[in-house]
XYZ file of C-alpha atoms in Angstrom:
714
model
C 34.817 7.097 15.046
C 36.680 10.240 13.990
C 39.552 8.324 13.305
C 37.725 5.864 11.154
C 36.155 8.756 9.259
C 39.675 10.283 8.561
C 40.889 6.988 7.312
C 37.901 6.449 5.222
C 38.282 9.835 3.581
C 41.951 9.473 3.073
C 41.529 6.164 1.383
C 38.805 7.701 -0.860
C 41.166 10.563 -1.827
C 44.035 8.254 -2.640
C 41.873 6.044 -4.504
C 40.465 8.823 -6.426
C 43.947 10.146 -7.219
C 45.056 6.663 -8.525
C 41.967 6.437 -10.579
C 42.598 9.981 -12.090
C 46.267 9.062 -12.652
C 45.363 5.926 -14.588
C 42.638 7.682 -16.619
C 45.214 10.413 -17.659
C 47.729 7.814 -18.577
C 44.952 6.037 -20.802
C 44.258 9.248 -22.366
C 47.979 9.628 -23.110
C 47.968 6.357 -25.000
C 45.050 7.515 -26.866
C 46.927 10.901 -27.648
C 49.781 8.958 -29.033
C 47.690 7.341 -31.629
C 45.478 10.043 -32.490
C 47.792 12.970 -32.471
C 47.131 16.548 -32.077
C 43.683 16.494 -33.784
C 42.400 14.165 -31.165
C 43.858 16.607 -28.244
C 41.782 19.518 -29.848
C 38.717 17.469 -29.998
C 38.919 16.690 -26.407
C 39.278 20.291 -25.375
C 35.947 21.031 -27.153
C 33.744 18.196 -26.077
C 32.272 17.853 -22.395
C 33.475 15.980 -19.431
C 30.891 13.079 -20.044
C 32.250 12.291 -23.411
C 35.787 12.215 -22.382
C 35.204 9.843 -19.578
C 31.917 8.027 -19.937
C 32.990 5.346 -17.382
C 34.228 7.354 -14.563
C 32.180 8.247 -11.593
C 30.201 11.354 -10.870
C 32.736 12.279 -8.164
C 35.687 12.141 -10.684
C 33.745 14.078 -13.220
C 33.543 16.870 -10.623
C 37.279 17.036 -10.379
C 38.345 16.132 -14.031
C 38.075 19.560 -15.775
C 41.194 21.147 -14.276
C 43.103 18.039 -14.585
C 42.233 17.770 -18.326
C 43.426 21.360 -18.805
C 46.783 20.466 -17.125
C 47.004 17.162 -19.072
C 46.482 19.235 -22.498
C 48.989 21.581 -21.422
C 51.558 18.987 -20.624
C 50.829 17.246 -23.983
C 51.183 20.408 -25.984
C 54.130 21.798 -24.205
C 56.671 18.801 -24.088
C 54.886 16.032 -22.186
C 57.036 13.403 -24.075
C 58.669 12.242 -20.849
C 55.258 10.938 -19.490
C 54.679 8.925 -22.745
C 57.947 7.186 -22.337
C 57.037 5.618 -19.076
C 57.950 1.766 -18.877
C 55.203 -0.534 -19.913
C 55.637 -2.400 -16.600
C 54.613 0.840 -14.678
C 51.337 1.007 -16.760
C 50.595 -2.604 -15.979
C 50.845 -2.103 -12.224
C 48.753 0.883 -12.355
C 46.008 -1.203 -14.093
C 46.332 -3.946 -11.526
C 46.004 -1.524 -8.761
C 43.027 -0.177 -10.200
C 41.337 -3.456 -10.697
C 42.135 -4.396 -7.032
C 40.627 -1.141 -6.022
C 37.478 -1.802 -7.858
C 37.153 -5.274 -6.524
C 37.266 -3.934 -2.960
C 34.762 -1.272 -3.934
C 32.434 -3.941 -5.507
C 32.591 -5.845 -2.091
C 31.784 -2.941 -0.131
C 28.887 -2.069 -2.092
C 27.646 -5.848 -2.112
C 27.872 -5.741 1.571
C 25.754 -2.485 1.755
C 23.125 -3.866 -0.677
C 22.808 -7.288 1.315
C 23.081 -6.108 5.001
C 21.808 -2.696 5.011
C 18.767 -2.942 2.558
C 20.190 -0.104 0.689
C 19.861 0.403 -3.204
C 22.985 1.340 -5.134
C 23.578 1.659 -8.763
C 25.869 -0.922 -10.412
C 28.574 1.667 -11.038
C 28.276 3.472 -7.703
C 31.277 4.634 -5.870
C 31.969 5.985 -2.379
C 30.846 9.681 -3.248
C 27.435 8.158 -4.416
C 27.092 6.439 -1.067
C 27.882 9.245 1.177
C 25.691 11.505 -0.913
C 22.737 9.354 -0.761
C 23.049 8.809 3.034
C 23.219 12.544 3.436
C 20.228 13.181 1.515
C 18.342 10.343 3.480
C 19.155 12.229 6.578
C 17.544 15.468 5.048
C 20.786 17.294 4.096
C 21.005 18.986 0.537
C 23.605 17.837 -1.661
C 24.074 19.719 -4.868
C 25.324 18.135 -7.896
C 28.966 19.428 -7.433
C 29.130 17.983 -4.138
C 28.369 21.032 -1.981
C 26.559 19.821 1.117
C 24.599 21.848 3.772
C 21.753 21.134 6.122
C 18.283 21.434 4.719
C 17.150 23.887 7.400
C 19.350 26.538 5.955
C 17.496 29.434 4.379
C 19.965 29.610 1.414
C 22.523 27.491 -0.299
C 26.352 28.307 -0.382
C 27.784 30.503 -3.230
C 26.090 29.795 -6.330
C 29.299 29.963 -8.333
C 30.388 26.583 -7.019
C 28.059 25.012 -9.425
C 29.027 26.748 -12.397
C 30.539 24.772 -15.125
C 28.284 21.634 -14.612
C 26.993 20.472 -17.784
C 23.313 19.098 -18.361
C 24.528 15.538 -19.054
C 26.398 15.119 -15.855
C 23.673 16.581 -13.768
C 21.147 14.228 -15.144
C 23.462 11.319 -14.805
C 23.979 12.324 -11.014
C 20.052 12.624 -10.668
C 19.602 9.107 -12.059
C 22.084 7.350 -9.947
C 21.168 8.855 -6.575
C 17.596 8.258 -5.098
C 15.647 11.718 -4.506
C 16.140 12.906 -0.877
C 13.359 12.558 1.748
C 13.593 16.193 2.441
C 13.156 17.955 -0.901
C 13.376 21.552 -1.909
C 10.267 23.577 -1.468
C 8.135 23.628 -4.524
C 9.870 20.673 -6.110
C 7.801 17.708 -6.915
C 9.442 14.651 -5.553
C 7.351 12.130 -7.127
C 5.393 11.228 -4.162
C 1.705 11.442 -4.320
C -0.662 11.298 -1.371
C -3.441 8.623 -1.423
C -6.132 11.301 -2.298
C -3.978 12.784 -5.000
C -3.196 9.485 -6.440
C -6.700 8.342 -6.639
C -7.984 11.647 -8.151
C -5.264 11.399 -10.896
C -6.173 7.604 -11.426
C -9.826 8.408 -11.820
C -9.161 11.147 -14.311
C -6.700 8.836 -16.279
C -3.881 11.471 -16.443
C -0.761 12.180 -14.145
C -0.714 15.583 -12.666
C 2.616 16.679 -10.913
C 1.813 17.219 -7.321
C 3.471 18.962 -4.503
C 5.940 16.846 -2.261
C 4.177 15.920 1.023
C 7.115 16.887 3.011
C 6.387 20.659 2.037
C 5.529 22.559 5.204
C 2.203 23.644 3.616
C 0.162 20.740 2.621
C -1.810 22.902 0.149
C 1.153 24.510 -1.517
C 0.352 24.588 -5.105
C 3.906 25.116 -6.360
C 5.100 22.427 -8.532
C 8.134 23.754 -10.154
C 11.290 25.286 -8.768
C 11.664 29.012 -8.570
C 15.104 30.483 -8.950
C 16.592 33.787 -8.274
C 19.214 35.307 -10.602
C 22.161 37.146 -9.081
C 20.155 40.358 -8.962
C 17.431 38.887 -6.710
C 14.756 38.870 -9.423
C 12.898 35.817 -10.086
C 13.694 34.969 -13.801
C 12.002 31.511 -14.461
C 10.339 28.544 -13.072
C 11.717 25.148 -14.208
C 9.131 22.370 -13.974
C 10.642 19.125 -12.734
C 10.012 15.462 -13.522
C 9.634 13.228 -10.551
C 13.108 12.291 -9.233
C 14.947 14.482 -11.519
C 17.284 17.369 -10.940
C 17.566 20.454 -13.253
C 21.010 22.379 -13.731
C 20.954 25.720 -12.282
C 24.063 27.803 -13.127
C 24.905 30.986 -11.278
C 21.535 31.138 -9.605
C 20.467 30.694 -5.726
C 17.870 28.174 -4.654
C 15.527 29.534 -2.020
C 12.875 28.413 0.535
C 14.441 25.252 1.886
C 11.983 24.030 4.603
C 12.993 22.272 7.811
C 12.222 18.420 7.952
C 8.768 17.660 9.203
C 8.647 15.932 12.706
C 7.728 12.352 12.624
C 6.533 10.088 15.494
C 9.090 7.691 16.635
C 7.667 4.086 16.528
C 10.946 2.438 17.745
C 10.114 0.108 20.658
C 6.400 0.215 20.160
C 4.612 -3.205 20.043
C 5.125 -5.646 17.075
C 2.172 -5.343 14.687
C 2.364 -8.120 11.887
C 2.036 -6.885 8.199
C 0.453 -8.938 5.584
C 0.017 -8.232 1.906
C -3.138 -9.070 0.247
C -2.418 -11.134 -3.219
C -4.123 -10.170 -6.434
C -7.676 -11.059 -6.961
C -6.802 -13.244 -9.994
C -3.887 -15.024 -8.435
C -5.811 -18.154 -8.877
C -7.678 -18.608 -12.269
C -10.964 -20.272 -12.951
C -9.366 -23.713 -13.397
C -8.009 -23.505 -9.949
C -4.414 -23.005 -11.181
C -1.674 -20.599 -10.188
C -1.914 -17.789 -12.877
C 1.864 -16.779 -12.938
C 3.642 -18.961 -10.409
C 7.201 -17.677 -11.528
C 6.329 -13.989 -11.352
C 4.420 -14.600 -7.980
C 7.463 -16.456 -6.550
C 9.717 -13.561 -7.387
C 7.298 -11.020 -5.699
C 6.963 -13.095 -2.564
C 10.878 -13.387 -2.362
C 10.930 -9.705 -2.384
C 8.321 -9.241 0.208
C 10.095 -11.755 2.435
C 13.353 -9.870 2.009
C 11.672 -6.817 3.975
C 10.340 -9.099 6.646
C 6.687 -8.885 5.634
C 4.927 -11.434 7.819
C 2.712 -13.096 5.266
C 0.092 -12.736 2.705
C -3.702 -12.936 2.506
C -5.516 -14.719 -0.288
C -9.208 -15.048 -1.231
C -10.447 -18.775 -1.420
C -13.149 -18.272 -4.011
C -16.312 -20.525 -3.446
C -16.969 -19.994 -7.258
C -13.567 -21.547 -8.316
C -13.406 -24.335 -5.744
C -17.193 -25.656 -5.796
C -17.597 -24.350 -9.343
C -19.370 -27.156 -11.132
C -21.137 -29.443 -8.548
C -22.166 -29.386 -4.952
C -19.625 -30.703 -2.471
C -17.008 -31.283 -5.316
C -14.087 -29.094 -4.363
C -11.017 -28.371 -6.343
C -7.977 -27.019 -4.088
C -5.145 -27.808 -6.627
C -4.177 -24.143 -7.127
C -4.350 -23.175 -3.565
C -2.413 -26.296 -2.553
C 0.556 -25.118 -4.846
C 0.296 -21.512 -3.596
C 0.387 -22.527 0.016
C 3.228 -24.673 -0.459
C 5.024 -21.839 -2.072
C 4.271 -19.737 0.956
C 5.543 -22.342 3.436
C 8.711 -22.795 1.572
C 9.491 -18.986 1.966
C 8.509 -19.233 5.808
C 5.646 -16.733 5.471
C 2.316 -16.851 7.263
C -1.165 -17.087 5.510
C -4.338 -15.202 6.139
C -7.251 -16.942 4.140
C -10.547 -15.422 3.300
C -13.635 -17.679 2.659
C -15.091 -15.731 -0.085
C -18.772 -16.767 -0.627
C -19.421 -13.776 -2.853
C -18.753 -12.997 -6.407
C -15.966 -10.797 -7.660
C -16.597 -8.240 -10.463
C -18.796 -5.079 -10.796
C -17.412 -3.336 -7.653
C -14.704 -0.756 -7.207
C -11.297 -2.151 -7.427
C -12.391 -5.489 -8.947
C -10.164 -6.230 -11.909
C -11.201 -9.830 -12.411
C -14.702 -11.548 -12.802
C -15.318 -14.651 -10.355
C -18.982 -15.516 -10.362
C -20.862 -17.748 -7.783
C -20.753 -21.520 -8.662
C -22.382 -22.575 -11.684
C -24.669 -24.849 -9.991
C -25.978 -22.065 -7.818
C -26.454 -19.812 -10.761
C -28.684 -22.570 -12.282
C -30.850 -22.548 -9.149
C -30.957 -18.725 -9.282
C -32.269 -18.819 -12.706
C -35.296 -21.091 -11.738
C -35.745 -19.560 -8.259
C -34.302 -15.871 -8.277
C -35.740 -15.252 -4.892
C -32.410 -16.691 -3.418
C -30.759 -13.296 -4.145
C -31.101 -9.957 -2.315
C -33.822 -7.837 -3.967
C -34.515 -4.067 -3.994
C -38.082 -2.383 -3.795
C -38.123 -2.211 -7.571
C -37.580 -6.183 -7.912
C -33.953 -5.959 -9.076
C -32.003 -9.046 -8.111
C -28.155 -8.773 -6.955
C -26.537 -11.958 -7.648
C -23.381 -10.977 -5.604
C -24.199 -13.227 -2.777
C -27.089 -15.226 -1.449
C -29.893 -13.560 0.510
C -29.770 -14.255 4.258
C -33.442 -15.229 3.924
C -32.289 -18.697 2.866
C -29.914 -19.350 5.650
C -32.346 -22.103 7.052
C -34.223 -22.734 3.870
C -33.347 -26.106 1.940
C -33.208 -24.589 -1.628
C -29.705 -25.410 -2.531
C -29.979 -29.063 -3.708
C -31.374 -30.127 -0.277
C -29.021 -27.993 1.701
C -29.463 -24.623 3.416
C -27.165 -21.847 2.715
C -25.597 -22.152 6.154
C -25.016 -25.770 5.453
C -23.312 -25.038 2.223
C -20.999 -22.588 3.930
C -19.963 -25.123 6.761
C -19.457 -27.973 4.190
C -16.876 -25.567 2.272
C -15.141 -24.569 5.424
C -14.913 -28.083 6.801
C -13.414 -29.284 3.236
C -10.895 -26.503 3.454
C -9.882 -27.402 7.017
C -9.369 -31.128 6.103
C -7.587 -30.333 2.855
C -5.008 -28.040 4.383
C -4.745 -29.755 8.054
C -0.935 -29.606 8.085
C -0.931 -25.866 7.361
C -3.115 -25.304 10.446
C -1.206 -27.741 12.821
C 2.213 -25.827 11.666
C 0.719 -22.584 12.365
C 1.255 -21.342 8.580
C -2.377 -20.362 8.499
C -2.721 -17.703 11.051
C -6.123 -16.398 10.574
C -9.511 -17.003 8.694
C -11.591 -14.279 7.604
C -15.254 -15.567 7.013
C -17.181 -13.893 4.188
C -20.572 -12.735 5.529
C -22.038 -10.842 2.586
C -21.117 -8.647 -0.454
C -17.161 -8.139 -0.656
C -17.069 -10.474 2.316
C -18.277 -7.860 4.564
C -21.088 -8.273 7.110
C -23.506 -5.734 5.449
C -26.358 -5.807 3.107
C -25.550 -5.034 -0.749
C -27.219 -1.562 -0.346
C -25.007 0.470 -2.768
C -24.508 -1.789 -5.844
C -22.783 0.048 -8.748
C -24.508 -2.357 -11.193
C -27.759 -0.874 -10.165
C -26.728 2.769 -10.625
C -25.605 3.825 -7.145
C -23.017 6.413 -7.039
C -21.337 8.080 -3.924
C -22.661 9.653 -1.820
C -26.141 8.203 -2.483
C -27.951 6.650 0.703
C -28.620 3.333 -0.943
C -31.768 1.195 -0.707
C -33.046 -1.527 1.650
C -32.554 -5.024 0.366
C -35.330 -7.063 1.842
C -37.764 -7.746 -0.918
C -37.193 -11.310 -1.866
C -39.780 -13.730 -0.759
C -37.801 -15.342 2.146
C -36.861 -11.926 3.796
C -40.399 -10.745 3.440
C -41.597 -13.998 5.115
C -39.230 -13.201 8.025
C -40.721 -9.665 8.169
C -44.220 -10.869 8.150
C -43.433 -13.146 11.148
C -41.840 -10.273 13.142
C -44.802 -8.045 12.506
C -47.277 -10.590 13.526
C -45.467 -11.298 16.776
C -45.466 -7.560 17.295
C -49.134 -7.483 16.698
C -49.115 -5.237 13.731
C -49.345 -7.362 10.748
C -49.680 -4.249 8.499
C -46.134 -3.475 9.246
C -44.884 -6.314 7.246
C -43.740 -4.101 4.424
C -40.579 -1.963 3.662
C -40.573 1.743 3.809
C -42.437 3.544 0.726
C -40.669 6.853 1.338
C -37.192 5.805 1.649
C -35.957 7.295 -1.684
C -33.765 5.540 -4.193
C -30.170 4.665 -4.460
C -28.773 8.213 -5.167
C -31.083 10.032 -2.909
C -29.961 12.180 -0.130
C -31.457 12.012 3.366
C -33.259 15.350 3.263
C -34.980 14.459 0.050
C -36.851 11.567 1.768
C -39.493 11.271 4.192
C -37.987 8.387 5.966
C -34.513 9.554 6.550
C -34.777 13.390 6.822
C -34.610 15.040 10.275
C -37.534 13.914 12.356
C -38.649 11.493 9.609
C -39.970 7.916 9.670
C -36.833 6.210 10.863
C -37.522 7.484 14.332
C -41.266 6.737 14.429
C -42.977 3.547 15.796
C -42.809 1.685 12.448
C -39.497 2.942 11.478
C -37.801 1.764 14.772
C -39.583 -1.714 14.355
C -38.563 -2.075 10.832
C -34.898 -1.068 11.380
C -34.566 -3.200 14.634
C -35.629 -6.334 12.463
C -33.524 -5.382 9.384
C -30.385 -4.981 11.622
C -31.339 -8.164 13.534
C -31.328 -10.251 10.428
C -27.726 -9.182 9.811
C -26.773 -10.059 13.373
C -28.485 -13.470 13.171
C -26.657 -14.188 9.893
C -23.307 -13.378 11.344
C -24.128 -15.348 14.505
C -25.043 -18.527 12.524
C -22.103 -18.496 10.200
C -19.492 -17.629 12.885
C -20.563 -20.317 15.104
C -19.968 -22.985 12.349
C -16.678 -21.455 11.505
C -15.559 -21.561 15.111
C -16.280 -25.275 14.957
C -14.697 -25.857 11.616
C -11.398 -23.852 12.511
C -11.120 -24.521 16.227
C -7.888 -23.198 17.606
C -7.445 -20.696 14.712
C -8.386 -17.005 14.998
C -11.495 -16.196 12.894
C -12.458 -12.623 11.569
C -15.407 -10.895 10.535
C -15.047 -7.769 8.346
C -16.844 -4.599 8.509
C -16.753 -1.514 5.902
C -16.427 2.087 6.758
C -19.684 3.746 5.606
C -18.847 7.259 6.758
C -20.968 9.385 4.382
C -24.137 10.873 6.149
C -22.561 9.989 9.299
C -23.177 13.608 10.612
C -26.878 13.450 9.539
C -29.199 12.529 12.267
C -30.481 9.314 10.625
C -27.168 8.056 9.474
C -29.105 7.044 6.347
C -26.356 5.053 4.442
C -25.563 2.985 7.461
C -29.203 2.205 8.009
C -29.623 0.746 4.541
C -26.358 -1.334 4.889
C -27.901 -2.939 8.111
C -26.216 -0.870 10.801
C -29.091 0.684 13.183
C -26.702 3.414 14.221
C -28.722 6.882 14.228
C -27.522 9.747 16.299
C -29.603 8.236 19.421
C -28.450 4.763 19.238
C -25.220 2.829 19.099
C -25.513 0.237 16.223
C -21.929 -1.328 16.636
C -21.959 -2.529 20.162
C -24.270 -5.380 19.376
C -21.966 -6.465 16.432
C -18.959 -6.437 18.708
C -20.761 -8.424 21.394
C -21.709 -11.155 18.686
C -18.050 -11.431 17.645
C -16.779 -11.601 21.298
C -19.295 -14.378 21.786
C -17.399 -16.470 19.225
C -13.927 -15.388 19.978
C -13.720 -13.637 16.539
C -11.585 -10.428 15.825
C -12.896 -7.624 13.924
C -11.475 -6.571 10.594
C -12.119 -2.840 9.857
C -11.337 -1.345 6.428
C -11.761 2.342 7.455
C -8.417 2.742 9.260
C -7.265 5.552 6.957
C -10.458 7.199 5.841
C -9.368 10.370 7.548
C -7.356 11.081 4.545
C -10.575 11.693 2.655
C -11.360 14.625 5.157
C -9.171 16.881 2.561
C -11.885 16.483 -0.021
C -14.570 19.048 -0.395
C -17.344 16.580 -1.153
C -17.031 14.878 2.267
C -18.405 18.179 3.742
C -21.339 18.084 1.282
C -22.154 14.403 2.279
C -21.902 15.082 5.959
C -19.184 12.411 6.221
C -17.144 12.008 9.315
C -14.644 9.206 8.744
C -12.730 9.801 12.065
C -15.863 9.866 14.204
C -16.981 6.372 12.601
C -13.507 5.043 13.093
C -13.358 5.741 16.752
C -16.925 4.704 17.320
C -16.223 1.230 15.952
C -12.813 0.903 17.699
C -14.253 1.803 21.083
C -17.100 -0.589 20.495
C -14.527 -3.516 19.881
C -12.081 -2.381 22.595
C -14.974 -2.246 25.164
C -15.529 -6.040 24.874
C -11.991 -6.849 24.337
C -11.946 -8.329 20.888
C -8.923 -8.057 18.746
C -8.877 -5.523 15.807
C -7.268 -6.219 12.475
C -7.200 -3.590 9.666
C -6.591 -2.993 6.027
C -6.448 -0.024 3.857
C -9.285 0.847 1.858
C -7.668 2.889 -0.640
C -4.280 2.849 -2.707
C -1.376 3.989 -0.455
C 2.107 4.692 -1.605
C 3.243 7.663 0.272
C 4.599 8.341 3.661
C 1.912 10.666 4.670
C -0.587 7.892 4.253
C 1.551 5.361 6.016
C 2.112 7.694 8.804
C -1.838 8.214 9.234
C -2.352 4.287 9.203
C 0.520 3.853 11.893
C -1.193 6.513 14.092
C -4.580 4.540 13.899
C -2.985 1.196 14.301
C -0.691 2.351 17.285
C -2.725 5.131 19.017
C -0.438 7.676 20.819
C -0.774 7.781 24.645
C -3.414 5.193 24.894
C -3.619 4.571 28.702
C -4.317 0.895 28.165
C -1.619 0.375 25.483
C -4.263 -0.631 22.980
C -3.297 -1.490 19.422
C -4.412 -3.405 16.347
C -3.516 -6.960 16.241
C -2.402 -7.132 12.557
C -2.529 -5.070 9.292
C -3.150 -6.164 5.736
C -1.923 -3.955 2.894
C -4.265 -3.936 -0.085
C -2.836 -5.111 -2.373
C 0.271 -6.551 -4.227
C 0.653 -4.975 -7.541
C 3.507 -3.680 -10.016
C 2.785 -0.079 -8.573
C 3.889 -1.317 -5.001
C 7.005 -2.937 -6.585
C 8.207 0.484 -8.069
C 11.467 1.324 -6.373
C 10.387 4.414 -4.373
C 6.967 3.048 -3.597
C 8.596 -0.167 -2.231
C 11.296 1.644 -0.158
C 8.496 3.593 1.421
C 6.579 0.350 1.994
C 9.822 -1.127 3.549
C 9.973 1.703 6.002
C 6.256 1.487 6.701
C 6.823 -2.420 7.834
C 9.747 -1.557 9.982
C 7.723 1.008 11.840
C 4.824 -1.419 12.192
C 7.376 -3.849 13.711
C 8.506 -1.347 16.061
C 12.109 -1.428 14.683
C 14.715 1.288 14.885
C 14.899 3.048 11.467
C 18.582 3.588 10.253
C 19.665 7.263 10.594
C 22.382 9.033 8.774
C 24.944 8.300 11.380
C 23.916 4.625 11.950
C 23.988 3.847 8.164
C 27.451 5.579 7.968
C 28.618 3.484 10.905
C 27.364 0.279 9.118
C 29.117 1.544 5.863
C 32.424 1.966 7.757
C 32.237 -1.200 9.525
C 31.651 -3.044 6.202
C 34.292 -1.303 4.428
C 36.852 -2.064 7.246
C 36.368 -5.561 6.997
């Protein structure tokens, strides 16, 4: 290893000398043509203007060479100008040969090492980038030292560097993973990104590698020779400012990270955009999608997830299905040797957080709804919610002679027949069955279109005639027909528990009527899931089916758990509302898809304390309910995530540390494919996340350097 390093360094130095010699000769030729005026101009301009095509490392060494060159030219350097033309040609040939070898080395790194390098990179760029990745600090002049040092070497080593050359280096080399304290590295945590996104402006945020997660510094403090702080230079993400004759302070140690090498392999899928299939059931952008899928395949993503919209496939008439766009999409996925997770989406898209397209329910269903609006969920004020069909018509023949459950089954059976070859070949690995709004098994208790805003408790959705019919029947069976009504003191969408007589501590939710009503309300949810999943199991026999639950974490610390109650989860402080759901899923061999795996990130926000939220407590209650009945757990992120802190939190939940039974999630779906994910730094972090989910060994500085040496040796 040491011998190889010495050879590598020696070759690099020789090559640099050859390149410098050639460049000097080229300048001699130019001097012959331009005369003494050109020489004087070269002495006045910067290094970058003299050699715009040279590498950053050559620029570091060129200034003394330039002085020597000018001296020779002004003091009788005519002997150098008289060199034979053949020698100049040989020098040019050697240079071309050297550049060809360098190009092959860099191509090998890009192809086999998954390493991003600029087009005109040289060996110094490679070594500097590797050192930065390992947590070392590499100054623009090449001075390198460990990040755990409390001060840099002599500040004078960076003197003489110009602004243009420093900016060139910063653009060519990716930012180090261990940045200087107080320097914004361009990374933003999920909470910070979402906050900036809602405000519509970008605010520089501290690097999440800083030792203090609450450090407010967003600029680089510099200290002059006398030790007095003189200025603070704001930094743009990924850029490096020139600091002459000053000293950098406050270099933190690299934060420890959990090693996931050798941990169980967890497949990673990426959710495709909502509008990947347009309303004509055609691929919206096949060429662009193909390029993105190839990029995902290059980092070993296992597959993609896609919504199969009821409102697109069966849009115009009952039992007339158009799968053309999905056929082309699935064929594209198969050719790339990716897997598929599909969602049977029986709800409308649009109007909820994150919806960027509008896909309504089928037109023929909307026509029925106009003549009979009772087929939709209804709140106490009589407002209809056409996002999905009411569970009260599961067994009512109001959809052109079919019940809602029969409509769902016919749709799933058509899909199974249409894509039989993809099931047989194992391309389709999982089917998520839509069971309510947003595809989740819950009531639409918090509709934004009706004015709900976080952290409102929501409202009960049981006032259509079919749900009230079921409630009357249950009350009569109990012997209290006057209980056939919804609570009249449960507040409105944006109420808080203590403001209502039903959800306040010791309120009506825990009385005789309250327990009866909530038991019936949650049982309707369970019965709906049981009916649809039993038919999904029949349609997709041999393929894993999944039901999705949301993470309703606000008011979790209140005694009533009001927001969960209105959503259909009978989970107050004295009752476990998720065990019954897990048992129902286990009955049908279905997995649980839970979208609250990273909600603990929200714990940093002040408004959670006001809403008595407990994301972590909710996560572990749901996970334990599922693991107690031994059903698989899949997960997806509920919020945008592009930073290492967010990914590490997801990894800790997907692969719990020190679990005595070695339990972990069965798969993870990233939500979702977008241009933001494809940005260079974001995608590099995502690639790292995928490797850790797969339990792979991450390349360290030494391993990448060994790879570089082995490729260069070939």
